[in-house]
Coordinates of C-alpha atoms in Angstrom, one line a residue:
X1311 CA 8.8 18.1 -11.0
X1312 CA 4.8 18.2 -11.1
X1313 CA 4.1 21.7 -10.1
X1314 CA 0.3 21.8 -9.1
X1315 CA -0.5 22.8 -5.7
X1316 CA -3.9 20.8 -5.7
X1317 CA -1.3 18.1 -6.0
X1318 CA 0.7 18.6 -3.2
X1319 CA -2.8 19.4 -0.9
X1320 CA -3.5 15.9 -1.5
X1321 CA 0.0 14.3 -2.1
X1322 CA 1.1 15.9 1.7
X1323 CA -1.6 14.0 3.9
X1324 CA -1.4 10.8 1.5
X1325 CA 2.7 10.8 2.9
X1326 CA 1.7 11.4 6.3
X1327 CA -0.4 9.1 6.3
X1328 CA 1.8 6.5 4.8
X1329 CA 4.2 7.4 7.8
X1330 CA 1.9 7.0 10.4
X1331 CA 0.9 3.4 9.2
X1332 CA 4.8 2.7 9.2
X1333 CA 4.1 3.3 13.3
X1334 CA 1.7 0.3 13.1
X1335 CA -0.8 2.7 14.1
X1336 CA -4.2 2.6 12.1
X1337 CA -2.4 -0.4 10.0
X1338 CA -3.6 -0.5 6.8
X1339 CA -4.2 3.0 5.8
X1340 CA -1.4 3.3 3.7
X1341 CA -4.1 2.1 1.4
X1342 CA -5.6 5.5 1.0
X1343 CA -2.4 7.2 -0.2
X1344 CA -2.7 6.5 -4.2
X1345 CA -6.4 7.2 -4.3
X1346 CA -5.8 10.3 -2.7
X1347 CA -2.8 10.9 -4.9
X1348 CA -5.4 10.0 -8.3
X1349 CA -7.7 12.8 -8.0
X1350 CA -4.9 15.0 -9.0
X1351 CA -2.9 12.9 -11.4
X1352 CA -3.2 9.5 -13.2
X1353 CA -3.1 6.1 -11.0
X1354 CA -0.3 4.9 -12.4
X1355 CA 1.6 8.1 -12.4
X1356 CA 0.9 8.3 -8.1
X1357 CA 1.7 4.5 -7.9
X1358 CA 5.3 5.3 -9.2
X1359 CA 5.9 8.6 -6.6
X1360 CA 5.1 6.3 -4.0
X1361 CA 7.0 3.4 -4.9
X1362 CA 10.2 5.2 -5.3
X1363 CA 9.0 6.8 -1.6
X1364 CA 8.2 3.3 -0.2
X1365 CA 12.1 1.9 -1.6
X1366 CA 13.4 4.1 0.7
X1367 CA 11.4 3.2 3.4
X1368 CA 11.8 -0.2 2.8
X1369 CA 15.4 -0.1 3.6
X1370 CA 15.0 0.9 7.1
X1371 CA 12.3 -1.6 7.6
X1372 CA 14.6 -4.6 5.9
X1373 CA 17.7 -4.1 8.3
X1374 CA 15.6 -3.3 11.5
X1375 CA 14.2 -6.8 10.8
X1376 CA 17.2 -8.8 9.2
X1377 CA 17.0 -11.0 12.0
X1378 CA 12.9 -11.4 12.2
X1379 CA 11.9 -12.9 9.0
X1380 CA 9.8 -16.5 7.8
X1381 CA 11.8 -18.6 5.6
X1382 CA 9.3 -20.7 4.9
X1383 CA 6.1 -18.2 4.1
X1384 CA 8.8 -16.0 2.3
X1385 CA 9.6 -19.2 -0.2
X1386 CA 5.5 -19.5 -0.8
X1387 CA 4.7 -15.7 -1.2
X1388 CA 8.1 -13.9 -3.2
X1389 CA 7.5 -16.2 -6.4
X1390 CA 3.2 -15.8 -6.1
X1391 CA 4.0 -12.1 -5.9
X1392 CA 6.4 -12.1 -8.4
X1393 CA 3.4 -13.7 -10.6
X1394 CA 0.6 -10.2 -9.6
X1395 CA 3.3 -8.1 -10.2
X1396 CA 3.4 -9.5 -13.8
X1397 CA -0.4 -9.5 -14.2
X1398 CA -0.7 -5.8 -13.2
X1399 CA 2.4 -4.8 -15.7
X1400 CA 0.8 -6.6 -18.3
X1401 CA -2.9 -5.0 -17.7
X1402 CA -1.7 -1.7 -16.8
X1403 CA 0.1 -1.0 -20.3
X1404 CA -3.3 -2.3 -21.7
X1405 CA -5.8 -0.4 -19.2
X1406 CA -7.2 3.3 -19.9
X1407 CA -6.8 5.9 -16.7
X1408 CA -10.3 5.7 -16.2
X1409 CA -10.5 2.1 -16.3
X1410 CA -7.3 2.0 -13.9
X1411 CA -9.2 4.7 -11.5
X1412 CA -12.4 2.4 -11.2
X1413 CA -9.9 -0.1 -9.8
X1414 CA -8.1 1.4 -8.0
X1415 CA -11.5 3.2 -6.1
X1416 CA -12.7 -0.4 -6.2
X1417 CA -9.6 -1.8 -4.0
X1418 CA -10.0 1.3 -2.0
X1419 CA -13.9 0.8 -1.2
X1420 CA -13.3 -3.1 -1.0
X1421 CA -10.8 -2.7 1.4
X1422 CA -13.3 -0.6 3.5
X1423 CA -15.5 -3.0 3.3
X1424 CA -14.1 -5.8 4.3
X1425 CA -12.8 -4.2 7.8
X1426 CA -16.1 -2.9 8.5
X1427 CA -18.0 -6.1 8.0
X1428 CA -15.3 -8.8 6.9
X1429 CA -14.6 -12.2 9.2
X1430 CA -12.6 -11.0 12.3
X1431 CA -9.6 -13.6 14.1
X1432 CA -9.9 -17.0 13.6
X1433 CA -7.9 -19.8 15.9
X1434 CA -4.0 -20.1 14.7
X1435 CA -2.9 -22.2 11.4
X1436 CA -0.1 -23.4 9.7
X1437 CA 0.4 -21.7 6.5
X1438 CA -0.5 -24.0 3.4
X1439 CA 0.9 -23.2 -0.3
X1440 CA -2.5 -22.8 -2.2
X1441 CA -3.6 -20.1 0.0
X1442 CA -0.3 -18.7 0.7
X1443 CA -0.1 -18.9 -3.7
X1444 CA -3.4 -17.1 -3.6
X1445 CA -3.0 -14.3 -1.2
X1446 CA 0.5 -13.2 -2.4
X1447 CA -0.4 -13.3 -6.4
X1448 CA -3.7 -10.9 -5.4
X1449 CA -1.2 -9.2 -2.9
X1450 CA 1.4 -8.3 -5.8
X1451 CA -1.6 -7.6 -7.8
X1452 CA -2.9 -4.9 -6.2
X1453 CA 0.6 -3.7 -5.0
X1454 CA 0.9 -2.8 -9.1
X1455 CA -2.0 -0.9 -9.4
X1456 CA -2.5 0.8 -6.1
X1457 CA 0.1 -0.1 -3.5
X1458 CA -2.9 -2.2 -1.7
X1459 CA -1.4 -5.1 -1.3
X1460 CA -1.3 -5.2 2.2
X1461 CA -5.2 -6.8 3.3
X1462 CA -4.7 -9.8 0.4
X1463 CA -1.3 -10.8 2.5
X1464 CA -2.6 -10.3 6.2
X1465 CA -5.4 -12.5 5.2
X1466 CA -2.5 -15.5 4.8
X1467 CA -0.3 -14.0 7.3
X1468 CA -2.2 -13.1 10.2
X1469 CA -3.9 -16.3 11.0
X1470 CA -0.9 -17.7 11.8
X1471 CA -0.4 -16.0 14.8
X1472 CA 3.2 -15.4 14.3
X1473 CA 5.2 -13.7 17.0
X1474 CA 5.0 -9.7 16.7
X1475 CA 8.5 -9.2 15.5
X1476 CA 8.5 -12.4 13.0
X1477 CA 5.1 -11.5 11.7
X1478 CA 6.4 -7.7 10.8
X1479 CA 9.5 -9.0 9.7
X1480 CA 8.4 -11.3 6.8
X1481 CA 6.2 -8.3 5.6
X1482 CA 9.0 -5.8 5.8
X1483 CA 11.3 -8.3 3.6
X1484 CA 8.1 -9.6 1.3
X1485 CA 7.2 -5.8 0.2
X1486 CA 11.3 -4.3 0.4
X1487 CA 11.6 -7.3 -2.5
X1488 CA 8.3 -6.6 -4.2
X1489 CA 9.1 -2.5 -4.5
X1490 CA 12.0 -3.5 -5.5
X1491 CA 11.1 -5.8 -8.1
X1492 CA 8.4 -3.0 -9.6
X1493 CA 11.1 -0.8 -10.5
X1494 CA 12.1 -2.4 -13.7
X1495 CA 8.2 -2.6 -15.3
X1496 CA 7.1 1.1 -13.9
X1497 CA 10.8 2.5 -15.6
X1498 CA 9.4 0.4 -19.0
X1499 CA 5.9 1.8 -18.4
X1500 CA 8.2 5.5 -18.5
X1501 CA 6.6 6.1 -15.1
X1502 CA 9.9 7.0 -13.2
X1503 CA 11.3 9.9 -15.2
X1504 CA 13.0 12.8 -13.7
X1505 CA 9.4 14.7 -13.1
X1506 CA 8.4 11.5 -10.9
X1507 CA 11.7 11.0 -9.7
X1508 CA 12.4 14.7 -8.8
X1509 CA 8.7 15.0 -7.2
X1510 CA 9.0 12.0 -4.9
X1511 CA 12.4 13.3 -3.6
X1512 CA 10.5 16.7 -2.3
X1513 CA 8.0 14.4 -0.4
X1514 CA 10.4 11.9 0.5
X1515 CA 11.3 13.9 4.3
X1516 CA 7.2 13.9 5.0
X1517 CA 7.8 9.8 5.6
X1518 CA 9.5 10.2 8.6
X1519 CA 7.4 12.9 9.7
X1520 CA 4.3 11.3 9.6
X1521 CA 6.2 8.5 11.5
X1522 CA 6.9 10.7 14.4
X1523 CA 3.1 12.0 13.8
X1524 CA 1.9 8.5 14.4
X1525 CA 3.8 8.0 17.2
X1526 CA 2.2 11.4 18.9
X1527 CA -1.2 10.2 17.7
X1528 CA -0.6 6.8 19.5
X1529 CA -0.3 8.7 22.7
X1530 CA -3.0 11.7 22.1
X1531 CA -5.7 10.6 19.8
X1532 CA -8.8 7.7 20.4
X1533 CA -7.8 5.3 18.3
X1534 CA -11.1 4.2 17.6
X1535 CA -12.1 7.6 15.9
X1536 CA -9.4 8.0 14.3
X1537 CA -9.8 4.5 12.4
X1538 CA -13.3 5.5 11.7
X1539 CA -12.7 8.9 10.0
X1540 CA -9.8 7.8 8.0
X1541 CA -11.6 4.3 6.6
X1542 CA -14.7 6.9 6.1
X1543 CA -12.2 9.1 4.0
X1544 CA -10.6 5.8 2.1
X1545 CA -14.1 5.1 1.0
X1546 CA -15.7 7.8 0.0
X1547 CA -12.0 8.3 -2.4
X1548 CA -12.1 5.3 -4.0
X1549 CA -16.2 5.8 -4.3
X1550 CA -15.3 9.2 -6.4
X1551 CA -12.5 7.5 -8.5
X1552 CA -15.0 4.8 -9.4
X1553 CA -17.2 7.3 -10.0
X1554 CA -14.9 9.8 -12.1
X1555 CA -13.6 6.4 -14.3
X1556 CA -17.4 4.9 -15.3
X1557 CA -18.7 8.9 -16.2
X1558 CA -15.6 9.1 -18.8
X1559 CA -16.0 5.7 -20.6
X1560 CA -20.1 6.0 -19.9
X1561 CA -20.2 10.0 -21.0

């Protein structure tokens, strides 16, 4: 078990924070977690503590919405994402940390960007396979890398204007099959040994803590600031790990 306590100061508010966005409050900064997570240990290493995290989680998610899910955007997305998962096993057994760290601080700030001055809603459409094929490949992609998979799918899902429930539903089941299905290359990568495995199970209980947190913060807390400060925080992270990655190769 990784015994570092600048570590667990950063691994303990990148949990919380992963439970608050399981609230649907402040969607999307789950993002933050494995950037936050990087300035103590390498990329990959966070990605795998999370993912064995987020497998647990999952299961909750998939039965609460057995009965809420898109056949027909799950048969486009699952094989695309299937396909970025690959990518990202392949490149991640040929990347350097550092080079890993500039992108994962890249997805981080991109993300960032792309809320504050990325296209807002546009009118309802059906879902078409090429963009559906595009999305979810990118989606899986970054899933691998950084557990940032989440803007690349709402870019194909939201437009759709699904109902609430349907919409969260064929998430919940896309990235409970997804986690899943990165099990097998992060246990090849040797990423889920017992010092992972053992370490993920002590910050397993802050999930649901953070859960109830977002739940409190929904009532107490502007939203609006609360958004700001947190995508503030999720850029200036993935600004240093860009940072940090190009001073070691340039140095």
């Amino acid at each position: 078990m990784i015994d570092d306590p600048y570590f667990y100061a950063l691994a303990i508010p990148a949990l919380l924070m992963t439970g608050i966005n399981k609230t649907g409050f402040a969607s999307g900064i789950g993002v933050l977690a494995v950037p936050l997570m990087s300035l103590a240990v390498p990329p990959l290493q966070a990605v795998a503590i999370m993912l064995v995290v987020y497998c647990v989680m999952d299961l909750f998610a998939m039965w609460a919405y057995r009965r809420n899910w898109d056949r027909r955007n799950l048969r486009i997305i699952l094989p695309a994402g299937f396909v970025g998962i690959g990518v990202g096993w392949l490149s991640a057994g040929m990347l350097s940390t550092p080079a890993i760290k500039v992108i994962v601080g890249a997805i981080a700030m991109l993300f960032t960007l792309d809320h504050w001055i990325g296209p807002r809603a546009v009118a309802p459409r059906s879902p078409t396979r090429a963009m559906g094929y595009a999305c979810s490949a990118v989606a899986g992609y970054a899933s691998f890398i950084a557990h940032a998979g989440g803007p690349p799918l709402s870019m194909y899902l939201l437009p759709q204007r699904m109902e609430p429930a349907r919409y969260v539903g064929t998430a919940a089941m896309y990235w409970g099959v997804m986690n899943y299905a990165k099990l097998l290359p992060f246990g090849a990568l040797g990423q889920l040994d017992s010092r992972n495995l053992l370490t993920a199970l002590v910050l397993l209980p802050l999930a649901p803590i953070g859960t109830r947190l977002g739940v409190w913060i929904n009532r107490a807390i502007n939203p609006v600031w609360f958004y700001r400060i947190v995508y503030a925080l999720t850029f200036a992270i993935g600004a240093k790990l860009v940072w940090d990655g190009l001073w070691t190769v340039l140095a």
